[in-house]
mmCIF file of C-alpha atoms in Angstrom:
data_model
loop_
_atom_site.group_PDB
_atom_site.id
_atom_site.type_symbol
_atom_site.label_atom_id
_atom_site.label_comp_id
_atom_site.label_asym_id
_atom_site.label_seq_id
_atom_site.Cartn_x
_atom_site.Cartn_y
_atom_site.Cartn_z
ATOM 1 C CA MET A 421 0.036 0.010 -0.003
ATOM 2 C CA ARG A 422 1.309 3.430 -1.075
ATOM 3 C CA VAL A 423 0.806 6.386 1.243
ATOM 4 C CA TYR A 424 1.382 9.945 0.269
ATOM 5 C CA LEU A 425 3.059 11.904 3.051
ATOM 6 C CA ALA A 426 1.661 15.440 2.950
ATOM 7 C CA GLY A 427 3.083 18.080 5.174
ATOM 8 C CA PRO A 428 5.201 21.184 5.647
ATOM 9 C CA ASP A 429 8.052 18.728 6.286
ATOM 10 C CA VAL A 430 9.376 19.723 2.889
ATOM 11 C CA PHE A 431 10.204 23.128 4.396
ATOM 12 C CA LEU A 432 12.475 21.640 7.110
ATOM 13 C CA PRO A 433 16.222 22.416 7.005
ATOM 14 C CA ASP A 434 17.016 18.924 5.748
ATOM 15 C CA PRO A 435 13.809 17.780 3.949
ATOM 16 C CA VAL A 436 15.530 14.775 2.320
ATOM 17 C CA ALA A 437 16.527 13.310 5.642
ATOM 18 C CA ARG A 438 13.035 13.940 6.927
ATOM 19 C CA GLY A 439 11.610 12.047 3.932
ATOM 20 C CA VAL A 440 13.890 9.124 4.586
ATOM 21 C CA ALA A 441 12.907 9.038 8.328
ATOM 22 C CA LEU A 442 9.181 9.147 7.492
ATOM 23 C CA LYS A 443 9.496 6.482 4.903
ATOM 24 C CA ALA A 444 11.488 4.178 7.268
ATOM 25 C CA ILE A 445 8.595 4.429 9.819
ATOM 26 C CA CYS A 446 6.128 3.570 7.049
ATOM 27 C CA ALA A 447 8.159 0.522 5.962
ATOM 28 C CA ARG A 448 8.341 -0.690 9.581
ATOM 29 C CA HIS A 449 4.632 -0.969 9.434
ATOM 30 C CA GLY A 450 4.314 -2.515 5.921
ATOM 31 C CA LEU A 451 3.523 0.700 4.043
ATOM 32 C CA THR A 452 5.383 2.431 1.220
ATOM 33 C CA GLY A 453 5.660 6.134 1.956
ATOM 34 C CA VAL A 454 5.715 8.568 -0.978
ATOM 35 C CA PHE A 455 7.308 11.920 -0.114
ATOM 36 C CA PRO A 456 6.576 15.085 -2.065
ATOM 37 C CA LEU A 457 10.260 15.481 -3.108
ATOM 38 C CA ASP A 458 10.338 11.940 -4.617
ATOM 39 C CA VAL A 459 11.236 12.306 -8.317
ATOM 40 C CA PRO A 460 9.076 10.011 -10.542
ATOM 41 C CA ALA A 461 11.096 7.759 -12.852
ATOM 42 C CA VAL A 462 9.325 9.214 -15.840
ATOM 43 C CA GLN A 463 7.549 12.546 -16.293
ATOM 44 C CA PRO A 464 5.249 13.540 -19.155
ATOM 45 C CA ALA A 465 7.321 15.323 -21.861
ATOM 46 C CA SER A 466 4.880 18.267 -21.786
ATOM 47 C CA TRP A 467 6.113 19.224 -18.337
ATOM 48 C CA ALA A 468 9.645 19.907 -19.486
ATOM 49 C CA GLY A 469 9.092 23.517 -20.441
ATOM 50 C CA LEU A 470 7.324 24.466 -17.189
ATOM 51 C CA PRO A 471 8.867 26.454 -14.438
ATOM 52 C CA GLU A 472 10.128 24.326 -11.484
ATOM 53 C CA TRP A 473 7.193 25.275 -9.196
ATOM 54 C CA ARG A 474 4.678 24.058 -11.657
ATOM 55 C CA ARG A 475 6.469 20.767 -12.162
ATOM 56 C CA ILE A 476 6.504 20.333 -8.375
ATOM 57 C CA ALA A 477 2.765 20.928 -8.198
ATOM 58 C CA LEU A 478 1.969 18.517 -11.117
ATOM 59 C CA CYS A 479 4.309 15.906 -9.733
ATOM 60 C CA ASN A 480 2.689 16.025 -6.258
ATOM 61 C CA GLU A 481 -0.788 15.741 -7.750
ATOM 62 C CA ALA A 482 0.425 12.758 -9.787
ATOM 63 C CA HIS A 483 1.979 11.193 -6.670
ATOM 64 C CA ILE A 484 -1.328 11.490 -4.774
ATOM 65 C CA ARG A 485 -3.279 9.858 -7.683
ATOM 66 C CA ALA A 486 -0.830 6.974 -7.505
ATOM 67 C CA CYS A 487 -1.267 6.395 -3.770
ATOM 68 C CA ASP A 488 -3.907 4.427 -1.805
ATOM 69 C CA ALA A 489 -4.078 6.778 1.107
ATOM 70 C CA LEU A 490 -2.631 10.092 2.424
ATOM 71 C CA ILE A 491 -1.224 10.954 5.827
ATOM 72 C CA ALA A 492 -1.067 14.668 6.479
ATOM 73 C CA ASN A 493 1.100 16.561 9.011
ATOM 74 C CA LEU A 494 -1.550 19.028 10.218
ATOM 75 C CA THR A 495 0.625 20.647 12.853
ATOM 76 C CA PRO A 496 -0.278 24.394 12.716
ATOM 77 C CA PHE A 497 1.956 26.300 10.261
ATOM 78 C CA ARG A 498 2.428 29.984 10.555
ATOM 79 C CA GLY A 499 -0.977 30.632 12.020
ATOM 80 C CA PRO A 500 -3.862 28.741 13.590
ATOM 81 C CA SER A 501 -4.314 26.290 10.772
ATOM 82 C CA ALA A 502 -2.315 23.611 8.914
ATOM 83 C CA ASP A 503 -0.115 24.434 5.898
ATOM 84 C CA VAL A 504 -2.390 25.226 2.959
ATOM 85 C CA GLY A 505 -0.309 23.089 0.549
ATOM 86 C CA THR A 506 -0.951 20.153 2.806
ATOM 87 C CA VAL A 507 -4.647 20.870 2.993
ATOM 88 C CA PHE A 508 -4.960 21.274 -0.724
ATOM 89 C CA GLU A 509 -3.445 17.780 -1.028
ATOM 90 C CA LEU A 510 -5.758 16.357 1.662
ATOM 91 C CA GLY A 511 -8.815 17.773 -0.254
ATOM 92 C CA PHE A 512 -7.440 16.345 -3.414
ATOM 93 C CA MET A 513 -7.122 12.862 -2.076
ATOM 94 C CA ARG A 514 -10.480 13.154 -0.332
ATOM 95 C CA ALA A 515 -12.094 13.811 -3.776
ATOM 96 C CA LEU A 516 -10.540 10.607 -5.092
ATOM 97 C CA GLY A 517 -12.442 8.765 -2.269
ATOM 98 C CA ARG A 518 -9.463 7.196 -0.587
ATOM 99 C CA PRO A 519 -8.705 7.329 3.117
ATOM 100 C CA VAL A 520 -6.972 10.368 4.549
ATOM 101 C CA PHE A 521 -5.268 10.505 7.912
ATOM 102 C CA GLY A 522 -3.818 13.344 9.955
ATOM 103 C CA TRP A 523 -1.647 14.104 12.894
ATOM 104 C CA SER A 524 -0.924 17.275 14.684
ATOM 105 C CA ALA A 525 1.577 18.306 17.388
ATOM 106 C CA THR A 526 -0.999 20.409 19.134
ATOM 107 C CA ALA A 527 -4.136 19.256 20.944
ATOM 108 C CA GLU A 528 -5.495 22.845 21.437
ATOM 109 C CA PRO A 529 -8.796 23.152 19.625
ATOM 110 C CA PHE A 530 -8.849 25.337 16.414
ATOM 111 C CA ALA A 531 -11.080 27.987 17.901
ATOM 112 C CA ASP A 532 -8.858 28.396 20.971
ATOM 113 C CA ARG A 533 -5.716 28.617 18.773
ATOM 114 C CA THR A 534 -7.387 31.222 16.645
ATOM 115 C CA ARG A 535 -8.517 33.318 19.566
ATOM 116 C CA ARG A 536 -4.978 33.083 21.158
ATOM 117 C CA LEU A 537 -3.364 34.374 17.891
ATOM 118 C CA TYR A 538 -5.940 36.936 16.822
ATOM 119 C CA PRO A 539 -7.872 39.516 18.844
ATOM 120 C CA THR A 540 -11.442 38.541 19.039
ATOM 121 C CA HIS A 541 -14.672 39.795 20.634
ATOM 122 C CA ARG A 542 -17.959 38.135 21.530
ATOM 123 C CA ASP A 543 -21.044 38.911 19.389
ATOM 124 C CA GLY A 544 -24.001 37.157 20.847
ATOM 125 C CA SER A 545 -23.227 33.477 20.534
ATOM 126 C CA VAL A 546 -20.208 33.800 18.283
ATOM 127 C CA TRP A 547 -16.684 35.147 18.415
ATOM 128 C CA ARG A 548 -15.503 37.597 15.748
ATOM 129 C CA ASP A 549 -12.105 38.802 14.779
ATOM 130 C CA ALA A 550 -11.127 42.521 14.305
ATOM 131 C CA GLU A 551 -12.556 42.375 10.758
ATOM 132 C CA GLU A 552 -15.789 41.019 12.136
ATOM 133 C CA LEU A 553 -15.324 37.574 10.585
ATOM 134 C CA THR A 554 -16.596 34.696 12.656
ATOM 135 C CA VAL A 555 -14.313 32.282 14.492
ATOM 136 C CA GLU A 556 -15.349 28.742 13.511
ATOM 137 C CA SER A 557 -16.127 27.059 16.832
ATOM 138 C CA PHE A 558 -17.205 23.539 16.468
ATOM 139 C CA GLY A 559 -14.559 21.979 18.747
ATOM 140 C CA CYS A 560 -12.581 20.636 15.722
ATOM 141 C CA ASN A 561 -8.874 20.326 15.402
ATOM 142 C CA ASP A 562 -8.886 22.617 12.354
ATOM 143 C CA ASN A 563 -11.388 23.882 9.763
ATOM 144 C CA LEU A 564 -14.359 21.499 9.686
ATOM 145 C CA MET A 565 -13.684 20.515 6.063
ATOM 146 C CA ILE A 566 -10.412 18.945 7.258
ATOM 147 C CA ASP A 567 -11.759 17.110 10.272
ATOM 148 C CA GLY A 568 -14.851 16.143 8.368
ATOM 149 C CA ALA A 569 -12.893 14.653 5.446
ATOM 150 C CA VAL A 570 -10.706 12.557 7.732
ATOM 151 C CA LEU A 571 -13.688 11.047 9.509
ATOM 152 C CA ALA A 572 -15.765 10.553 6.401
ATOM 153 C CA SER A 573 -12.893 8.870 4.557
ATOM 154 C CA GLY A 574 -12.465 6.290 7.243
ATOM 155 C CA GLY A 575 -9.172 7.899 8.363
ATOM 156 C CA THR A 576 -8.105 8.888 11.833
ATOM 157 C CA LEU A 577 -6.683 12.020 13.530
ATOM 158 C CA GLU A 578 -3.848 11.753 15.989
ATOM 159 C CA VAL A 579 -3.299 14.878 18.098
ATOM 160 C CA ASP A 580 -1.087 15.463 21.106
ATOM 161 C CA ASP A 581 0.619 18.396 22.711
ATOM 162 C CA LEU A 582 4.309 18.277 21.944
ATOM 163 C CA PRO A 583 6.618 21.015 23.417
ATOM 164 C CA PRO A 584 7.441 23.689 20.815
ATOM 165 C CA GLU A 585 11.007 22.534 20.429
ATOM 166 C CA ARG A 586 9.988 19.044 19.501
ATOM 167 C CA ARG A 587 7.102 19.732 17.247
ATOM 168 C CA TRP A 588 9.173 19.487 14.024
ATOM 169 C CA THR A 589 11.458 16.710 15.221
ATOM 170 C CA ASP A 590 9.458 14.141 17.255
ATOM 171 C CA LEU A 591 7.966 11.469 15.093
ATOM 172 C CA GLY A 592 6.272 9.438 17.727
ATOM 173 C CA LEU A 593 2.893 10.919 16.778
ATOM 174 C CA PHE A 594 3.511 10.331 13.188
ATOM 175 C CA GLU A 595 4.306 6.671 13.939
ATOM 176 C CA ARG A 596 1.071 6.310 15.893
ATOM 177 C CA CYS A 597 -0.746 7.704 12.822
ATOM 178 C CA VAL A 598 1.059 5.201 10.486
ATOM 179 C CA VAL A 599 0.117 2.277 12.840
ATOM 180 C CA ARG A 600 -3.586 3.368 12.617
ATOM 181 C CA ALA A 601 -3.374 3.860 8.827
ATOM 182 C CA ALA A 602 -1.820 0.414 8.314
ATOM 183 C CA ALA A 603 -4.567 -1.179 10.414
ATOM 184 C CA VAL A 604 -7.354 0.636 8.485
ATOM 185 C CA LEU A 605 -5.724 -0.082 5.094
ATOM 186 C CA ALA A 606 -5.258 -3.732 5.950
ATOM 187 C CA THR A 607 -9.012 -4.072 6.605
ATOM 188 C CA ARG A 608 -10.305 -1.949 3.783
ATOM 189 C CA GLY A 609 -7.806 -2.931 1.166
ATOM 190 C CA GLY A 610 -7.370 0.667 0.164
ATOM 191 C CA GLU A 611 -10.785 0.684 -1.450
ATOM 192 C CA GLY A 612 -11.313 4.193 -0.364
ATOM 193 C CA ASP A 613 -14.284 5.887 1.108
ATOM 194 C CA ILE A 614 -17.473 3.877 1.041
ATOM 195 C CA SER A 615 -19.818 6.365 2.611
ATOM 196 C CA VAL A 616 -19.525 9.516 0.519
ATOM 197 C CA SER A 617 -17.778 9.296 -2.779
ATOM 198 C CA ASP A 618 -20.714 8.002 -4.602
ATOM 199 C CA VAL A 619 -23.279 10.180 -2.854
ATOM 200 C CA HIS A 620 -25.076 12.722 -5.056
ATOM 201 C CA ILE A 621 -27.232 15.171 -3.293
ATOM 202 C CA ALA A 622 -30.304 16.662 -5.047
ATOM 203 C CA GLU A 623 -29.542 20.294 -5.688
ATOM 204 C CA GLU A 624 -32.086 23.035 -5.974
ATOM 205 C CA GLY A 625 -32.739 24.038 -9.583
ATOM 206 C CA PRO A 626 -30.822 27.037 -11.018
ATOM 207 C CA MET B 1432 -23.017 25.943 -15.763
ATOM 208 C CA ARG B 1433 -22.876 25.560 -11.970
ATOM 209 C CA VAL B 1434 -20.008 27.137 -10.170
ATOM 210 C CA TYR B 1435 -19.132 26.443 -6.509
ATOM 211 C CA LEU B 1436 -18.215 29.639 -4.594
ATOM 212 C CA ALA B 1437 -15.559 28.622 -2.103
ATOM 213 C CA GLY B 1438 -14.222 31.285 0.307
ATOM 214 C CA PRO B 1439 -14.218 32.620 3.852
ATOM 215 C CA ASP B 1440 -17.250 34.593 2.864
ATOM 216 C CA VAL B 1441 -19.227 32.257 5.041
ATOM 217 C CA PHE B 1442 -17.553 33.838 8.093
ATOM 218 C CA LEU B 1443 -18.704 37.401 7.150
ATOM 219 C CA PRO B 1444 -21.289 39.066 9.534
ATOM 220 C CA ASP B 1445 -24.158 38.459 7.000
ATOM 221 C CA PRO B 1446 -23.084 35.419 5.035
ATOM 222 C CA VAL B 1447 -26.576 34.817 3.541
ATOM 223 C CA ALA B 1448 -26.618 38.323 2.006
ATOM 224 C CA ARG B 1449 -23.075 37.728 0.755
ATOM 225 C CA GLY B 1450 -24.163 34.487 -0.924
ATOM 226 C CA VAL B 1451 -27.078 36.337 -2.523
ATOM 227 C CA ALA B 1452 -24.753 39.048 -3.888
ATOM 228 C CA LEU B 1453 -22.233 36.542 -5.266
ATOM 229 C CA LYS B 1454 -24.924 34.525 -6.991
ATOM 230 C CA ALA B 1455 -26.451 37.683 -8.487
ATOM 231 C CA ILE B 1456 -23.052 38.528 -10.103
ATOM 232 C CA CYS B 1457 -22.801 34.931 -11.375
ATOM 233 C CA ALA B 1458 -26.334 35.138 -12.860
ATOM 234 C CA ARG B 1459 -25.429 38.369 -14.636
ATOM 235 C CA HIS B 1460 -22.858 36.432 -16.563
ATOM 236 C CA GLY B 1461 -24.864 33.274 -17.253
ATOM 237 C CA LEU B 1462 -23.526 31.118 -14.438
ATOM 238 C CA THR B 1463 -25.295 29.514 -11.528
ATOM 239 C CA GLY B 1464 -23.513 30.136 -8.284
ATOM 240 C CA VAL B 1465 -23.642 27.534 -5.547
ATOM 241 C CA PHE B 1466 -22.880 28.932 -2.120
ATOM 242 C CA PRO B 1467 -21.576 26.684 0.753
ATOM 243 C CA LEU B 1468 -24.646 27.614 2.914
ATOM 244 C CA ASP B 1469 -27.085 26.434 0.221
ATOM 245 C CA VAL B 1470 -29.150 23.622 1.681
ATOM 246 C CA PRO B 1471 -29.673 20.754 -0.766
ATOM 247 C CA ALA B 1472 -33.292 19.711 -1.482
ATOM 248 C CA VAL B 1473 -32.562 16.171 -0.356
ATOM 249 C CA GLN B 1474 -29.815 14.815 1.844
ATOM 250 C CA PRO B 1475 -28.831 11.231 2.330
ATOM 251 C CA ALA B 1476 -30.766 9.747 5.351
ATOM 252 C CA SER B 1477 -27.438 8.588 6.786
ATOM 253 C CA TRP B 1478 -26.449 12.179 7.563
ATOM 254 C CA ALA B 1479 -29.241 12.741 9.934
ATOM 255 C CA GLY B 1480 -27.455 11.517 13.009
ATOM 256 C CA LEU B 1481 -24.298 13.453 12.360
ATOM 257 C CA PRO B 1482 -23.310 16.605 14.202
ATOM 258 C CA GLU B 1483 -23.920 19.909 12.305
ATOM 259 C CA TRP B 1484 -20.272 20.456 11.349
ATOM 260 C CA ARG B 1485 -20.021 17.039 9.722
ATOM 261 C CA ARG B 1486 -23.216 17.647 7.783
ATOM 262 C CA ILE B 1487 -21.774 20.983 6.598
ATOM 263 C CA ALA B 1488 -18.558 19.255 5.437
ATOM 264 C CA LEU B 1489 -20.418 16.459 3.565
ATOM 265 C CA CYS B 1490 -22.801 18.925 2.055
ATOM 266 C CA ASN B 1491 -19.998 21.178 0.704
ATOM 267 C CA GLU B 1492 -18.214 18.084 -0.800
ATOM 268 C CA ALA B 1493 -21.528 17.105 -2.517
ATOM 269 C CA HIS B 1494 -22.025 20.662 -3.734
ATOM 270 C CA ILE B 1495 -18.527 20.648 -5.333
ATOM 271 C CA ARG B 1496 -19.106 17.320 -6.986
ATOM 272 C CA ALA B 1497 -22.347 18.726 -8.431
ATOM 273 C CA CYS B 1498 -20.621 21.772 -9.927
ATOM 274 C CA ASP B 1499 -18.815 22.318 -13.202
ATOM 275 C CA ALA B 1500 -16.154 24.668 -11.835
ATOM 276 C CA LEU B 1501 -15.042 26.403 -8.646
ATOM 277 C CA ILE B 1502 -14.257 30.023 -7.893
ATOM 278 C CA ALA B 1503 -12.176 30.516 -4.765
ATOM 279 C CA ASN B 1504 -11.829 33.654 -2.681
ATOM 280 C CA LEU B 1505 -8.091 33.391 -1.966
ATOM 281 C CA THR B 1506 -7.763 36.674 -0.054
ATOM 282 C CA PRO B 1507 -5.341 36.013 2.771
ATOM 283 C CA PHE B 1508 -7.278 34.855 5.881
ATOM 284 C CA ARG B 1509 -5.660 35.168 9.378
ATOM 285 C CA GLY B 1510 -2.132 34.754 8.124
ATOM 286 C CA PRO B 1511 -0.142 34.828 4.830
ATOM 287 C CA SER B 1512 -2.343 32.178 3.077
ATOM 288 C CA ALA B 1513 -5.913 31.737 1.964
ATOM 289 C CA ASP B 1514 -8.491 30.055 4.234
ATOM 290 C CA VAL B 1515 -7.751 26.381 4.634
ATOM 291 C CA GLY B 1516 -11.347 25.348 4.142
ATOM 292 C CA THR B 1517 -11.262 27.189 0.847
ATOM 293 C CA VAL B 1518 -8.011 25.561 -0.119
ATOM 294 C CA PHE B 1519 -9.364 22.119 0.786
ATOM 295 C CA GLU B 1520 -12.281 22.595 -1.540
ATOM 296 C CA LEU B 1521 -10.005 23.949 -4.368
ATOM 297 C CA GLY B 1522 -7.884 20.753 -4.007
ATOM 298 C CA PHE B 1523 -11.087 18.656 -4.001
ATOM 299 C CA MET B 1524 -12.344 20.178 -7.254
ATOM 300 C CA ARG B 1525 -8.908 20.047 -8.876
ATOM 301 C CA ALA B 1526 -8.785 16.269 -8.255
ATOM 302 C CA LEU B 1527 -12.195 16.084 -10.073
ATOM 303 C CA GLY B 1528 -10.412 17.537 -13.136
ATOM 304 C CA ARG B 1529 -12.653 20.597 -13.470
ATOM 305 C CA PRO B 1530 -11.532 24.211 -13.864
ATOM 306 C CA VAL B 1531 -10.682 26.096 -10.670
ATOM 307 C CA PHE B 1532 -10.488 29.938 -10.591
ATOM 308 C CA GLY B 1533 -9.213 32.276 -7.867
ATOM 309 C CA TRP B 1534 -9.311 35.890 -6.778
ATOM 310 C CA SER B 1535 -7.421 37.616 -4.066
ATOM 311 C CA ALA B 1536 -7.655 41.189 -2.690
ATOM 312 C CA THR B 1537 -3.876 41.396 -2.314
ATOM 313 C CA ALA B 1538 -1.256 41.482 -5.019
ATOM 314 C CA GLU B 1539 1.652 41.138 -2.643
ATOM 315 C CA PRO B 1540 3.534 37.883 -3.506
ATOM 316 C CA PHE B 1541 3.143 35.029 -0.973
ATOM 317 C CA ALA B 1542 6.824 35.055 0.042
ATOM 318 C CA ASP B 1543 6.700 38.855 0.772
ATOM 319 C CA ARG B 1544 3.465 38.457 2.861
ATOM 320 C CA THR B 1545 5.034 35.646 4.900
ATOM 321 C CA ARG B 1546 8.177 37.640 5.581
ATOM 322 C CA ARG B 1547 6.129 40.614 6.586
ATOM 323 C CA LEU B 1548 4.067 38.664 9.081
ATOM 324 C CA TYR B 1549 6.773 36.369 10.462
ATOM 325 C CA PRO B 1550 10.374 37.053 11.448
ATOM 326 C CA THR B 1551 12.714 35.488 8.907
ATOM 327 C CA HIS B 1552 16.429 35.353 8.306
ATOM 328 C CA ARG B 1553 18.490 34.568 5.282
ATOM 329 C CA ASP B 1554 20.297 31.137 5.064
ATOM 330 C CA GLY B 1555 22.347 31.078 1.805
ATOM 331 C CA SER B 1556 19.857 31.284 -1.007
ATOM 332 C CA VAL B 1557 16.744 30.762 1.062
ATOM 333 C CA TRP B 1558 14.764 32.623 3.817
ATOM 334 C CA ARG B 1559 13.866 30.729 6.967
ATOM 335 C CA ASP B 1560 11.485 31.494 9.832
ATOM 336 C CA ALA B 1561 12.236 31.404 13.612
ATOM 337 C CA GLU B 1562 11.716 27.603 13.550
ATOM 338 C CA GLU B 1563 14.208 27.274 10.550
ATOM 339 C CA LEU B 1564 11.420 26.362 8.138
ATOM 340 C CA THR B 1565 12.004 27.643 4.623
ATOM 341 C CA VAL B 1566 9.811 30.380 3.224
ATOM 342 C CA GLU B 1567 8.477 29.148 -0.164
ATOM 343 C CA SER B 1568 9.686 31.758 -2.643
ATOM 344 C CA PHE B 1569 8.557 31.020 -6.188
ATOM 345 C CA GLY B 1570 6.840 34.376 -6.842
ATOM 346 C CA CYS B 1571 3.470 32.749 -6.496
ATOM 347 C CA ASN B 1572 0.326 34.304 -5.130
ATOM 348 C CA ASP B 1573 0.116 31.575 -2.505
ATOM 349 C CA ASN B 1574 1.432 28.026 -1.898
ATOM 350 C CA LEU B 1575 2.528 26.563 -5.294
ATOM 351 C CA MET B 1576 -0.043 23.818 -5.108
ATOM 352 C CA ILE B 1577 -2.748 26.504 -5.245
ATOM 353 C CA ASP B 1578 -1.306 28.524 -8.114
ATOM 354 C CA GLY B 1579 -0.303 25.394 -9.933
ATOM 355 C CA ALA B 1580 -3.771 23.869 -9.763
ATOM 356 C CA VAL B 1581 -5.392 26.992 -11.050
ATOM 357 C CA LEU B 1582 -3.127 27.213 -14.066
ATOM 358 C CA ALA B 1583 -3.146 23.447 -14.847
ATOM 359 C CA SER B 1584 -6.894 23.308 -14.624
ATOM 360 C CA GLY B 1585 -7.325 25.987 -17.321
ATOM 361 C CA GLY B 1586 -8.557 28.441 -14.650
ATOM 362 C CA THR B 1587 -7.339 32.065 -13.995
ATOM 363 C CA LEU B 1588 -6.224 34.076 -10.983
ATOM 364 C CA GLU B 1589 -7.331 37.609 -10.503
ATOM 365 C CA VAL B 1590 -5.365 39.613 -7.940
ATOM 366 C CA ASP B 1591 -5.376 43.234 -7.050
ATOM 367 C CA ASP B 1592 -4.546 45.454 -4.046
ATOM 368 C CA LEU B 1593 -7.787 46.519 -2.414
ATOM 369 C CA PRO B 1594 -7.478 48.852 0.702
ATOM 370 C CA PRO B 1595 -7.932 46.804 3.840
ATOM 371 C CA GLU B 1596 -11.421 48.241 4.644
ATOM 372 C CA ARG B 1597 -12.710 47.075 1.281
ATOM 373 C CA ARG B 1598 -11.183 43.607 1.010
ATOM 374 C CA TRP B 1599 -14.263 41.862 2.418
ATOM 375 C CA THR B 1600 -16.856 44.103 0.755
ATOM 376 C CA ASP B 1601 -15.627 45.051 -2.769
ATOM 377 C CA LEU B 1602 -16.856 42.562 -5.321
ATOM 378 C CA GLY B 1603 -15.385 44.048 -8.467
ATOM 379 C CA LEU B 1604 -12.544 41.607 -8.443
ATOM 380 C CA PHE B 1605 -14.882 38.737 -7.893
ATOM 381 C CA GLU B 1606 -16.868 39.914 -10.876
ATOM 382 C CA ARG B 1607 -13.733 40.040 -13.059
ATOM 383 C CA CYS B 1608 -13.061 36.438 -12.005
ATOM 384 C CA VAL B 1609 -16.675 35.446 -12.956
ATOM 385 C CA VAL B 1610 -16.317 37.053 -16.366
ATOM 386 C CA ARG B 1611 -13.087 35.075 -16.952
ATOM 387 C CA ALA B 1612 -14.753 31.855 -15.731
ATOM 388 C CA ALA B 1613 -17.793 32.326 -17.873
ATOM 389 C CA ALA B 1614 -15.547 32.830 -20.963
ATOM 390 C CA VAL B 1615 -13.434 29.745 -20.159
ATOM 391 C CA LEU B 1616 -16.516 27.598 -19.431
ATOM 392 C CA ALA B 1617 -18.216 28.680 -22.659
ATOM 393 C CA THR B 1618 -15.209 27.560 -24.646
ATOM 394 C CA ARG B 1619 -14.449 24.388 -22.763
ATOM 395 C CA GLY B 1620 -18.020 23.294 -21.965
ATOM 396 C CA GLY B 1621 -17.013 22.507 -18.456
ATOM 397 C CA GLU B 1622 -15.175 19.414 -19.692
ATOM 398 C CA GLY B 1623 -12.568 19.890 -17.030
ATOM 399 C CA ASP B 1624 -8.813 19.694 -17.173
ATOM 400 C CA ILE B 1625 -7.393 18.350 -20.348
ATOM 401 C CA SER B 1626 -3.681 18.416 -19.405
ATOM 402 C CA VAL B 1627 -3.369 16.551 -16.206
ATOM 403 C CA SER B 1628 -6.295 14.533 -14.843
ATOM 404 C CA ASP B 1629 -5.441 11.548 -17.023
ATOM 405 C CA VAL B 1630 -1.646 11.770 -16.573
ATOM 406 C CA HIS B 1631 -0.100 8.871 -14.709
ATOM 407 C CA ILE B 1632 3.556 9.220 -13.888
ATOM 408 C CA ALA B 1633 5.770 6.216 -13.573
ATOM 409 C CA GLU B 1634 6.692 5.883 -9.889
ATOM 410 C CA GLU B 1635 9.821 4.336 -8.504
ATOM 411 C CA GLY B 1636 9.265 0.808 -7.166
ATOM 412 C CA PRO B 1637 8.570 0.329 -3.473
#
């Protein structure tokens, strides 16, 4: 089973070593980790003329399509939420109907993190920021689309409070997530989401 | 043509009025806007027992599947990047192979925004934050997965510098994006991405 390893780990000082470490943990539990920096053996010829950043984006999309599941490092990244590149990839895999898993080095709820980082005030039953935008407060780990996708896909979310100096180095939480993912994938055979991907709601007319 | 209107607009003080305004602009240009708060006529019975936030997440996923394209409000939201819920949805639609469009009320490049909001230092050819994580610096509007998806899908990105007090109220930029989307969809017939969705790269063996 191939698992795409989404996360801001690519921004660490030694991302290659990080990828090797993540993959070693995957291998220990019978999974093949695919890291965003992995270079595919063959790329479409049409990509050759594109700038590096576009090739990276296309390559990551192709990696995700070629994996059975995704594990996302959802540790808050420069703000109250996870890295947007990681979240893009999680949404991408969710649309493919395969299991998505997440882990985060903070257990503080999303709403509390937001209110700690941004000035907010109460307006009736909701909290608003300085621009009067509501603070989403459903007790989730991050935006409800993220938590919702993980649950609906059959994945799991592993959260714990790591001390700040260990949040980009400690991989115990990641390994817990890999163990859970391996168990889920062994049962489901990587068949992907069974509850949502084929659901079509009846929309109102135009 | 149905277009899903992703964005932190749902957090505005009067999100229903905002949805009405966005849809009116879409209608003016021949498109049917679908707003995240729209309640589908029929929902799967299995959703009934779920908490509200899970039903919202499933409903938005179903809305996206039922649309021909997506327009995302990528205006930076509580940090240097777009709202993660919006980015999740953009990734979701991108995986479905349909065009994704974006607009943002700031023209300041992503790397500059990040460096303005977070202390950074130079390390050789890259900039790093206080935790030594690299600042992505490809001249993009946001994380490269976002810009890359918009371009690869055949969509467009409309950016402009609106004054802070108008960035959540002025819809001129949104309308420009709708005009571009309508033109693209009229040509392509909403057939979705032609350059990437069927590409399979050759991965290295396990």
